[in-house]
Amino acid sequence: MKIIYTDNNATTKVADEVIREMTPFLGEYYGNPSSMHTFGGQVGRKVRLARQQVADLINAEPDEIVFTSCGTESDNAAIFSALNTFPEKKHIVTSKVEHPAINQLYKHLKREKGYDVTFVPVDSKGRLDLDLLYGSLTDQTAVVSVMWANNETGVLFPVEEISKKVTEKGILFHTDAVQAAGKVPIDVKAANVDMLSLSGHKIHAPKGIGVLYVKKGLKFTPYLIGGHQEQGRRGGTENTVAIIGLGKACELAKENLPLVNTKVKELRDYLQTQLLEKIPAASVNGDPENRLPNTLSIGFDAVEGESILLLLDRDGICASSGSACTSGSLDPSHVLMAMDVPLKSAHGSIRFSLSHYNTKAEMDRIIDSLVPTIERLRQMSPFWKDGKVV
Ligand SMILES: *Cc1c(COP(=O)(O)O)cnc(C)c1O
């Protein structure tokens, strides 16, 4: 059975072009890019090209790009550097719906380091309460971190507007753009962000490579202290193979952006329309008007998300409930909870996240699998009677 992969917000297939680009550097060209000899220099040249390719995706300069080990490291490095810049300031701000890489870090800073944390709430469509965000800012606020796009619902936050309001008060602004990259245009200059995180494995590069954009001139304190790599902003010999792959992936992401916003969006919209039409008591989570083009979070009343996923899995369909990081726990995700999604549909929520590798035939196979699956689960559900939720 051929697998249908619709879990691209969890991780993506490494593009064949990316593998081709990396392979020689995994084998033959193993030099250290910092070495004086020509053999290492060849690798160094390729790493420089990759830095340029990454910068081009987000309209940055190459020396504003710091390679890290993952999106999580980028998020942590950004916040710790910001706190180091303002050691006397003890207030930090974020949203209630961040990825654990920010959410858990902020909770840790509150619990272990005594920071005063504002977790800005969202409304039932996942839209940020901007008045509350701006109202929370004081002369004690060191940093605001708000994601560009939500990994579970795909909801987009108005990062440009927030950044302007935050930075004009002398407060640092970081955004986690891991899910936005390759799906919506990112321009760090127009958005005027201080720091921005990316992750390779969400954009068809391998796992274990991340990026932190650090605005030129911004004071930056390294998180990993060691050698002079990354201009002293992150010690440790570069993951040259993954960096080279990420460069290629960024070049492809830029080329494929129009495709994601036409073909992929059409597939997502088709899947959504068909499911809403064919399955009663189903609802879309998030803001349909302002959402990533590839993401569909959809709740089915009176069934369990985990059961849906198991049955889809038997048909070779990979989707997700909540986020991969929260599965294994029985609570609905903190994102759906923050949106006050009613428990009856939050529990039965699953996420499809598509890529340009998906096809219409795959969407039809998902629909053909899911419609009878929900019907069957509802026949067994104590919360469903005579075609209605009880
Ligand atoms: C996946 C993800 C991360 C973490 O990236 P890793 O490279 O897996 O550490 C951070 N933020 C968001 C929004 C993500 O989707």
Coordinates of C-alpha atoms and ligand atoms in Angstrom, one line a residue:
M1 CA 0.0 0.0 0.0
K2 CA 1.3 3.4 -1.0
I3 CA 1.6 5.8 2.0
I4 CA -0.3 9.1 1.8
Y5 CA 1.7 11.6 3.7
T6 CA -0.3 14.5 5.0
D7 CA 1.7 15.3 8.2
N8 CA 4.0 17.9 6.7
N9 CA 3.8 20.3 9.7
A10 CA 5.4 17.5 11.8
T11 CA 8.2 16.9 9.3
T12 CA 8.7 16.7 5.5
K13 CA 10.2 14.4 3.0
V14 CA 13.8 15.5 2.1
A15 CA 13.6 16.6 -1.5
D16 CA 15.5 14.5 -4.0
E17 CA 17.3 17.6 -5.3
V18 CA 18.4 18.2 -1.7
I19 CA 19.8 14.7 -1.3
R20 CA 21.7 15.0 -4.5
E21 CA 23.2 18.2 -3.3
M22 CA 24.3 16.8 0.0
T23 CA 25.6 13.3 -1.0
P24 CA 29.1 14.3 -2.2
F25 CA 29.7 16.2 1.1
L26 CA 28.6 13.1 3.1
G27 CA 31.3 11.1 1.4
E28 CA 34.1 12.5 -0.7
Y29 CA 34.2 16.1 0.6
Y30 CA 34.4 15.8 4.3
G31 CA 36.8 18.7 5.0
N32 CA 36.3 21.2 7.8
P33 CA 35.1 24.5 6.3
S34 CA 37.4 26.4 8.7
S35 CA 40.6 24.6 7.6
M36 CA 43.3 26.5 5.7
H37 CA 43.7 23.9 3.0
T38 CA 42.0 23.8 -0.3
F39 CA 40.2 20.6 0.6
G40 CA 38.4 22.2 3.5
G41 CA 37.9 25.4 1.5
Q42 CA 35.8 23.6 -1.1
V43 CA 33.3 22.8 1.7
G44 CA 33.6 26.3 3.0
R45 CA 32.6 27.7 -0.4
K46 CA 29.5 25.5 -0.5
V47 CA 28.5 26.5 3.0
R48 CA 28.8 30.2 2.0
L49 CA 26.5 29.5 -1.0
A50 CA 24.0 27.9 1.4
R51 CA 24.1 30.9 3.7
Q52 CA 23.2 33.1 0.7
Q53 CA 20.4 30.8 -0.4
V54 CA 18.9 30.8 3.1
A55 CA 19.2 34.6 3.4
D56 CA 17.5 34.9 0.0
L57 CA 14.4 33.1 1.2
I58 CA 13.8 35.6 3.9
N59 CA 15.3 38.8 2.3
A60 CA 18.2 38.8 4.9
E61 CA 22.0 39.4 4.4
P62 CA 24.2 36.2 4.6
D63 CA 26.0 37.4 7.7
E64 CA 22.6 37.7 9.5
I65 CA 22.2 33.9 9.3
V66 CA 23.3 31.7 12.2
F67 CA 23.1 28.0 11.6
T68 CA 21.9 26.0 14.6
S69 CA 20.9 22.3 15.3
C70 CA 17.1 22.8 15.0
G71 CA 14.2 25.2 15.4
T72 CA 14.1 24.5 19.1
E73 CA 17.7 25.6 19.5
S74 CA 17.0 28.8 17.5
D75 CA 14.1 29.7 19.7
N76 CA 16.0 29.1 22.9
A77 CA 19.1 30.9 21.6
A78 CA 17.0 33.9 20.6
I79 CA 15.3 34.3 24.0
F80 CA 18.4 33.7 26.1
S81 CA 20.3 36.3 24.1
A82 CA 17.4 38.8 24.6
L83 CA 17.4 38.2 28.3
N84 CA 21.2 38.7 28.4
T85 CA 20.8 42.0 26.6
F86 CA 18.4 43.3 29.3
P87 CA 19.5 41.5 32.5
E88 CA 17.6 44.0 34.7
K89 CA 14.2 43.5 32.9
K90 CA 12.1 40.7 34.3
H91 CA 8.9 40.7 32.1
I92 CA 8.6 38.6 28.9
V93 CA 5.6 38.2 26.5
T94 CA 4.4 35.4 24.2
S95 CA 1.2 33.9 23.0
K96 CA -0.8 31.1 24.6
V97 CA -0.5 29.0 21.4
E98 CA 3.2 28.8 20.7
H99 CA 5.1 25.6 19.9
P100 CA 6.6 23.9 23.0
A101 CA 10.0 25.3 22.0
I102 CA 8.8 28.7 23.1
N103 CA 5.9 27.7 25.3
Q104 CA 7.8 25.4 27.6
L105 CA 10.8 27.7 27.6
Y106 CA 8.7 30.6 28.9
K107 CA 7.1 28.3 31.5
H108 CA 10.6 27.3 32.6
L109 CA 11.7 30.9 32.8
K110 CA 8.7 31.7 35.0
R111 CA 9.1 28.7 37.3
E112 CA 12.8 28.5 37.6
K113 CA 14.0 32.0 37.0
G114 CA 11.2 34.1 38.4
Y115 CA 10.3 35.9 35.2
D116 CA 6.9 37.6 35.0
V117 CA 5.3 36.1 31.9
T118 CA 2.4 37.3 29.9
F119 CA 0.8 34.6 27.8
V120 CA -1.4 36.5 25.4
P121 CA -4.8 34.8 24.8
V122 CA -6.4 34.1 21.4
D123 CA -10.1 34.1 20.4
S124 CA -12.1 31.1 19.2
K125 CA -10.6 31.4 15.7
G126 CA -7.1 31.5 17.1
R127 CA -6.6 35.2 16.5
L128 CA -4.3 37.0 18.9
D129 CA -5.7 39.6 21.3
L130 CA -3.6 42.5 20.1
D131 CA -5.0 45.0 22.6
L132 CA -4.0 42.8 25.4
L133 CA -0.5 42.2 23.9
Y134 CA 0.2 45.9 23.5
G135 CA -1.4 46.7 26.9
S136 CA 1.0 44.3 28.6
L137 CA 4.2 46.0 27.5
T138 CA 6.0 48.0 30.1
D139 CA 9.5 49.4 30.6
Q140 CA 10.3 46.1 32.3
T141 CA 9.6 44.0 29.2
A142 CA 12.7 42.5 27.7
V143 CA 11.4 40.5 24.7
V144 CA 8.2 39.5 22.9
S145 CA 8.1 36.3 21.0
V146 CA 5.1 35.5 18.8
M147 CA 5.0 32.8 16.1
W148 CA 4.4 33.7 12.4
A149 CA 2.1 30.8 11.8
N150 CA 0.6 28.2 14.1
N151 CA 1.7 24.6 13.6
E152 CA -1.6 23.1 14.5
T153 CA -4.2 25.4 13.0
G154 CA -2.1 27.3 10.4
V155 CA -3.4 30.6 11.8
L156 CA -1.2 33.5 10.8
F157 CA -0.3 36.3 13.2
P158 CA 0.2 39.9 12.0
V159 CA 3.9 39.8 12.7
E160 CA 4.7 43.0 10.9
E161 CA 2.3 45.1 12.8
I162 CA 3.2 43.5 16.2
S163 CA 7.0 43.9 15.5
K164 CA 6.5 47.6 14.7
K165 CA 4.6 48.3 17.9
V166 CA 7.0 46.2 20.1
T167 CA 10.3 47.5 18.7
E168 CA 9.4 51.2 18.8
K169 CA 9.2 50.8 22.6
G170 CA 12.8 49.5 22.6
I171 CA 11.6 45.9 23.3
L172 CA 13.2 43.0 21.4
F173 CA 11.0 41.1 19.0
H174 CA 11.5 37.4 18.0
T175 CA 9.3 35.3 15.8
D176 CA 9.2 31.6 15.3
A177 CA 8.7 31.3 11.5
V178 CA 9.3 27.6 11.3
Q179 CA 5.8 26.9 9.8
A180 CA 5.6 30.1 7.8
A181 CA 8.8 29.4 5.7
G182 CA 8.0 28.1 2.2
K183 CA 4.3 28.6 2.7
V184 CA 3.9 32.4 2.9
P185 CA 6.4 35.1 1.9
I186 CA 8.9 36.1 4.6
D187 CA 10.7 39.4 4.4
V188 CA 12.7 40.2 7.6
K189 CA 13.4 43.7 6.4
A190 CA 9.7 44.6 5.8
A191 CA 8.7 42.8 9.0
N192 CA 11.5 44.5 10.9
V193 CA 12.0 41.6 13.3
D194 CA 15.1 41.4 15.5
M195 CA 15.4 37.6 15.4
L196 CA 13.6 34.8 13.5
S197 CA 13.7 31.0 13.7
L198 CA 13.6 28.5 10.9
S199 CA 13.9 24.7 10.8
G200 CA 15.3 22.5 8.0
H201 CA 13.1 19.5 8.4
K202 CA 9.9 21.5 7.9
I203 CA 10.9 22.6 4.5
H204 CA 12.2 19.4 2.8
A205 CA 15.8 19.6 4.2
P206 CA 17.0 17.0 6.7
K207 CA 16.4 17.0 10.5
G208 CA 18.9 18.5 12.8
I209 CA 19.5 21.8 11.1
G210 CA 18.0 25.1 12.1
V211 CA 18.5 28.8 11.4
L212 CA 18.4 31.9 13.6
Y213 CA 18.2 35.2 11.8
V214 CA 19.9 37.9 13.9
K215 CA 19.4 41.4 12.6
K216 CA 22.6 43.2 11.7
G217 CA 24.0 45.3 14.6
L218 CA 21.8 43.5 17.2
K219 CA 23.8 42.6 20.4
F220 CA 23.8 38.8 20.4
T221 CA 25.0 36.5 23.2
P222 CA 25.8 32.9 22.0
Y223 CA 23.9 30.0 23.5
L224 CA 26.7 27.5 22.6
I225 CA 30.0 29.0 23.6
G226 CA 33.0 27.5 21.8
G227 CA 34.9 28.1 18.6
H228 CA 34.7 31.1 16.3
Q229 CA 32.1 29.4 14.0
E230 CA 29.2 31.5 12.8
Q231 CA 31.2 34.6 13.6
G232 CA 31.4 33.7 17.2
R233 CA 27.6 33.4 17.5
R234 CA 27.5 29.6 17.8
G235 CA 30.4 27.3 18.7
G236 CA 30.7 23.9 17.2
T237 CA 31.9 22.6 13.8
E238 CA 29.2 23.3 11.2
N239 CA 26.9 20.5 10.2
T240 CA 28.1 21.1 6.6
V241 CA 26.0 18.3 4.9
A242 CA 22.8 19.5 6.4
I243 CA 23.7 23.2 5.8
I244 CA 24.3 22.5 2.2
G245 CA 21.0 20.6 2.0
L246 CA 19.1 23.4 3.7
G247 CA 20.6 25.9 1.2
K248 CA 19.1 23.9 -1.7
A249 CA 15.8 23.4 0.2
C250 CA 15.5 27.2 0.7
E251 CA 16.2 27.8 -3.0
L252 CA 13.4 25.3 -3.8
A253 CA 11.1 26.7 -1.2
K254 CA 11.3 30.1 -2.9
E255 CA 10.6 28.6 -6.3
N256 CA 7.7 26.5 -5.0
L257 CA 6.0 29.3 -3.0
P258 CA 3.5 30.1 -5.9
L259 CA 2.8 26.3 -6.2
V260 CA 2.0 26.0 -2.5
N261 CA -0.4 28.9 -2.7
T262 CA -2.2 27.5 -5.8
K263 CA -2.0 23.7 -6.1
V264 CA -1.5 22.9 -2.5
K265 CA -4.1 25.4 -1.3
E266 CA -6.6 24.0 -3.9
L267 CA -6.0 20.5 -2.6
R268 CA -6.5 21.6 1.0
D269 CA -9.7 23.5 0.1
Y270 CA -11.0 20.5 -1.8
L271 CA -10.3 18.2 1.1
Q272 CA -12.0 20.6 3.5
T273 CA -15.1 21.2 1.4
Q274 CA -15.6 17.5 0.7
L275 CA -15.2 16.5 4.4
L276 CA -17.6 19.3 5.6
E277 CA -20.1 18.3 3.0
K278 CA -20.0 14.5 3.6
I279 CA -19.6 14.4 7.4
P280 CA -22.2 16.0 9.7
A281 CA -21.1 17.8 12.9
A282 CA -17.6 18.6 11.6
S283 CA -16.0 22.0 12.1
V284 CA -12.7 23.7 11.0
N285 CA -10.5 24.9 13.8
G286 CA -8.8 28.3 13.2
D287 CA -9.4 31.3 11.0
P288 CA -10.3 30.1 7.5
E289 CA -9.6 33.6 6.2
N290 CA -6.1 33.9 7.5
R291 CA -4.3 30.5 7.5
L292 CA -1.4 28.7 6.0
P293 CA -2.4 27.3 2.6
N294 CA -1.4 23.7 3.4
T295 CA -3.1 23.2 6.9
L296 CA -6.5 21.8 7.8
S297 CA -7.4 21.3 11.4
I298 CA -10.8 19.7 11.6
G299 CA -12.9 18.5 14.5
F300 CA -15.5 15.7 14.4
D301 CA -18.0 15.8 17.3
A302 CA -18.3 12.7 19.5
V303 CA -15.3 10.7 18.4
E304 CA -11.7 10.5 19.5
G305 CA -8.9 11.9 17.4
E306 CA -6.6 9.0 18.3
S307 CA -9.1 6.5 17.1
I308 CA -9.5 8.3 13.8
L309 CA -5.7 8.4 13.3
L310 CA -5.4 4.6 14.0
L311 CA -8.0 3.8 11.4
L312 CA -6.6 6.2 8.9
D313 CA -3.2 4.6 9.5
R314 CA -4.6 1.3 8.5
D315 CA -5.4 2.8 5.2
G316 CA -1.9 4.1 4.9
I317 CA -2.8 7.7 5.6
C318 CA -0.5 9.8 7.9
A319 CA -2.2 12.7 9.7
S320 CA -1.9 14.0 13.2
S321 CA -3.9 14.9 16.2
G322 CA -3.0 18.1 18.0
S323 CA 0.8 18.3 17.5
A324 CA 3.3 15.5 17.4
C325 CA 4.8 17.0 20.6
T326 CA 1.6 16.6 22.6
S327 CA 0.4 13.3 21.4
G328 CA 0.7 10.6 24.0
S329 CA -1.2 12.8 26.4
L330 CA -5.0 12.6 26.8
D331 CA -5.6 16.3 27.0
P332 CA -6.6 18.1 23.8
S333 CA -3.8 20.3 22.6
H334 CA -3.0 23.6 24.4
V335 CA -3.7 25.4 21.2
L336 CA -7.3 24.1 20.9
M337 CA -7.8 24.6 24.6
A338 CA -6.6 28.3 24.3
M339 CA -9.2 28.7 21.5
D340 CA -11.9 27.3 23.7
V341 CA -12.8 24.7 21.1
P342 CA -15.7 22.7 22.7
L343 CA -14.3 19.5 24.2
K344 CA -16.7 17.4 22.1
S345 CA -14.9 18.5 18.9
A346 CA -11.5 19.3 20.3
H347 CA -11.1 15.6 21.3
G348 CA -12.1 14.6 17.8
S349 CA -9.8 17.0 16.0
I350 CA -7.1 15.9 13.5
R351 CA -4.7 17.9 11.4
F352 CA -3.9 17.4 7.7
S353 CA -0.9 19.3 6.5
L354 CA -0.1 19.0 2.8
S355 CA 2.9 19.6 0.6
H356 CA 3.4 20.0 -3.1
Y357 CA 4.0 16.2 -3.3
N358 CA 0.3 15.5 -2.6
T359 CA -2.2 14.8 -5.4
K360 CA -5.9 15.1 -5.9
A361 CA -6.2 11.3 -6.0
E362 CA -4.7 11.2 -2.5
M363 CA -7.3 13.6 -1.3
D364 CA -10.0 11.4 -2.7
R365 CA -8.5 8.4 -0.9
I366 CA -8.5 10.3 2.3
I367 CA -12.2 11.3 1.9
D368 CA -13.1 7.7 1.0
S369 CA -11.4 6.4 4.1
L370 CA -12.5 9.1 6.5
V371 CA -16.2 9.3 5.8
P372 CA -17.0 5.7 6.7
T373 CA -14.5 5.8 9.6
I374 CA -16.2 8.6 11.3
E375 CA -19.6 6.9 10.8
R376 CA -18.3 3.7 12.3
L377 CA -16.7 5.4 15.3
R378 CA -19.9 7.3 15.9
Q379 CA -21.9 4.1 15.9
M380 CA -19.8 3.0 18.9
S381 CA -19.7 6.4 20.6
P382 CA -21.8 7.0 23.7
F383 CA -21.9 10.7 22.7
W384 CA -23.7 10.1 19.4
K385 CA -27.3 9.1 19.0
D386 CA -29.8 9.3 16.0
G387 CA -27.4 11.3 13.9
K388 CA -26.7 13.9 16.7
V389 CA -24.4 14.6 19.5
V390 CA -25.9 13.9 22.9
Ligands
LIG1 C1 8.7 22.0 14.4 C2 8.6 23.3 15.0 C3 9.6 23.8 15.9 C4 10.7 22.9 16.3 O1 11.7 22.7 15.3 P1 12.7 21.5 15.5 O2 13.7 21.7 14.3 O3 11.9 20.2 15.4 O4 13.3 21.7 16.8 C5 9.4 25.0 16.4 N1 8.4 25.8 16.1 C6 7.4 25.4 15.3 C7 6.2 26.3 15.0 C8 7.4 24.1 14.7 O5 6.4 23.7 14.0

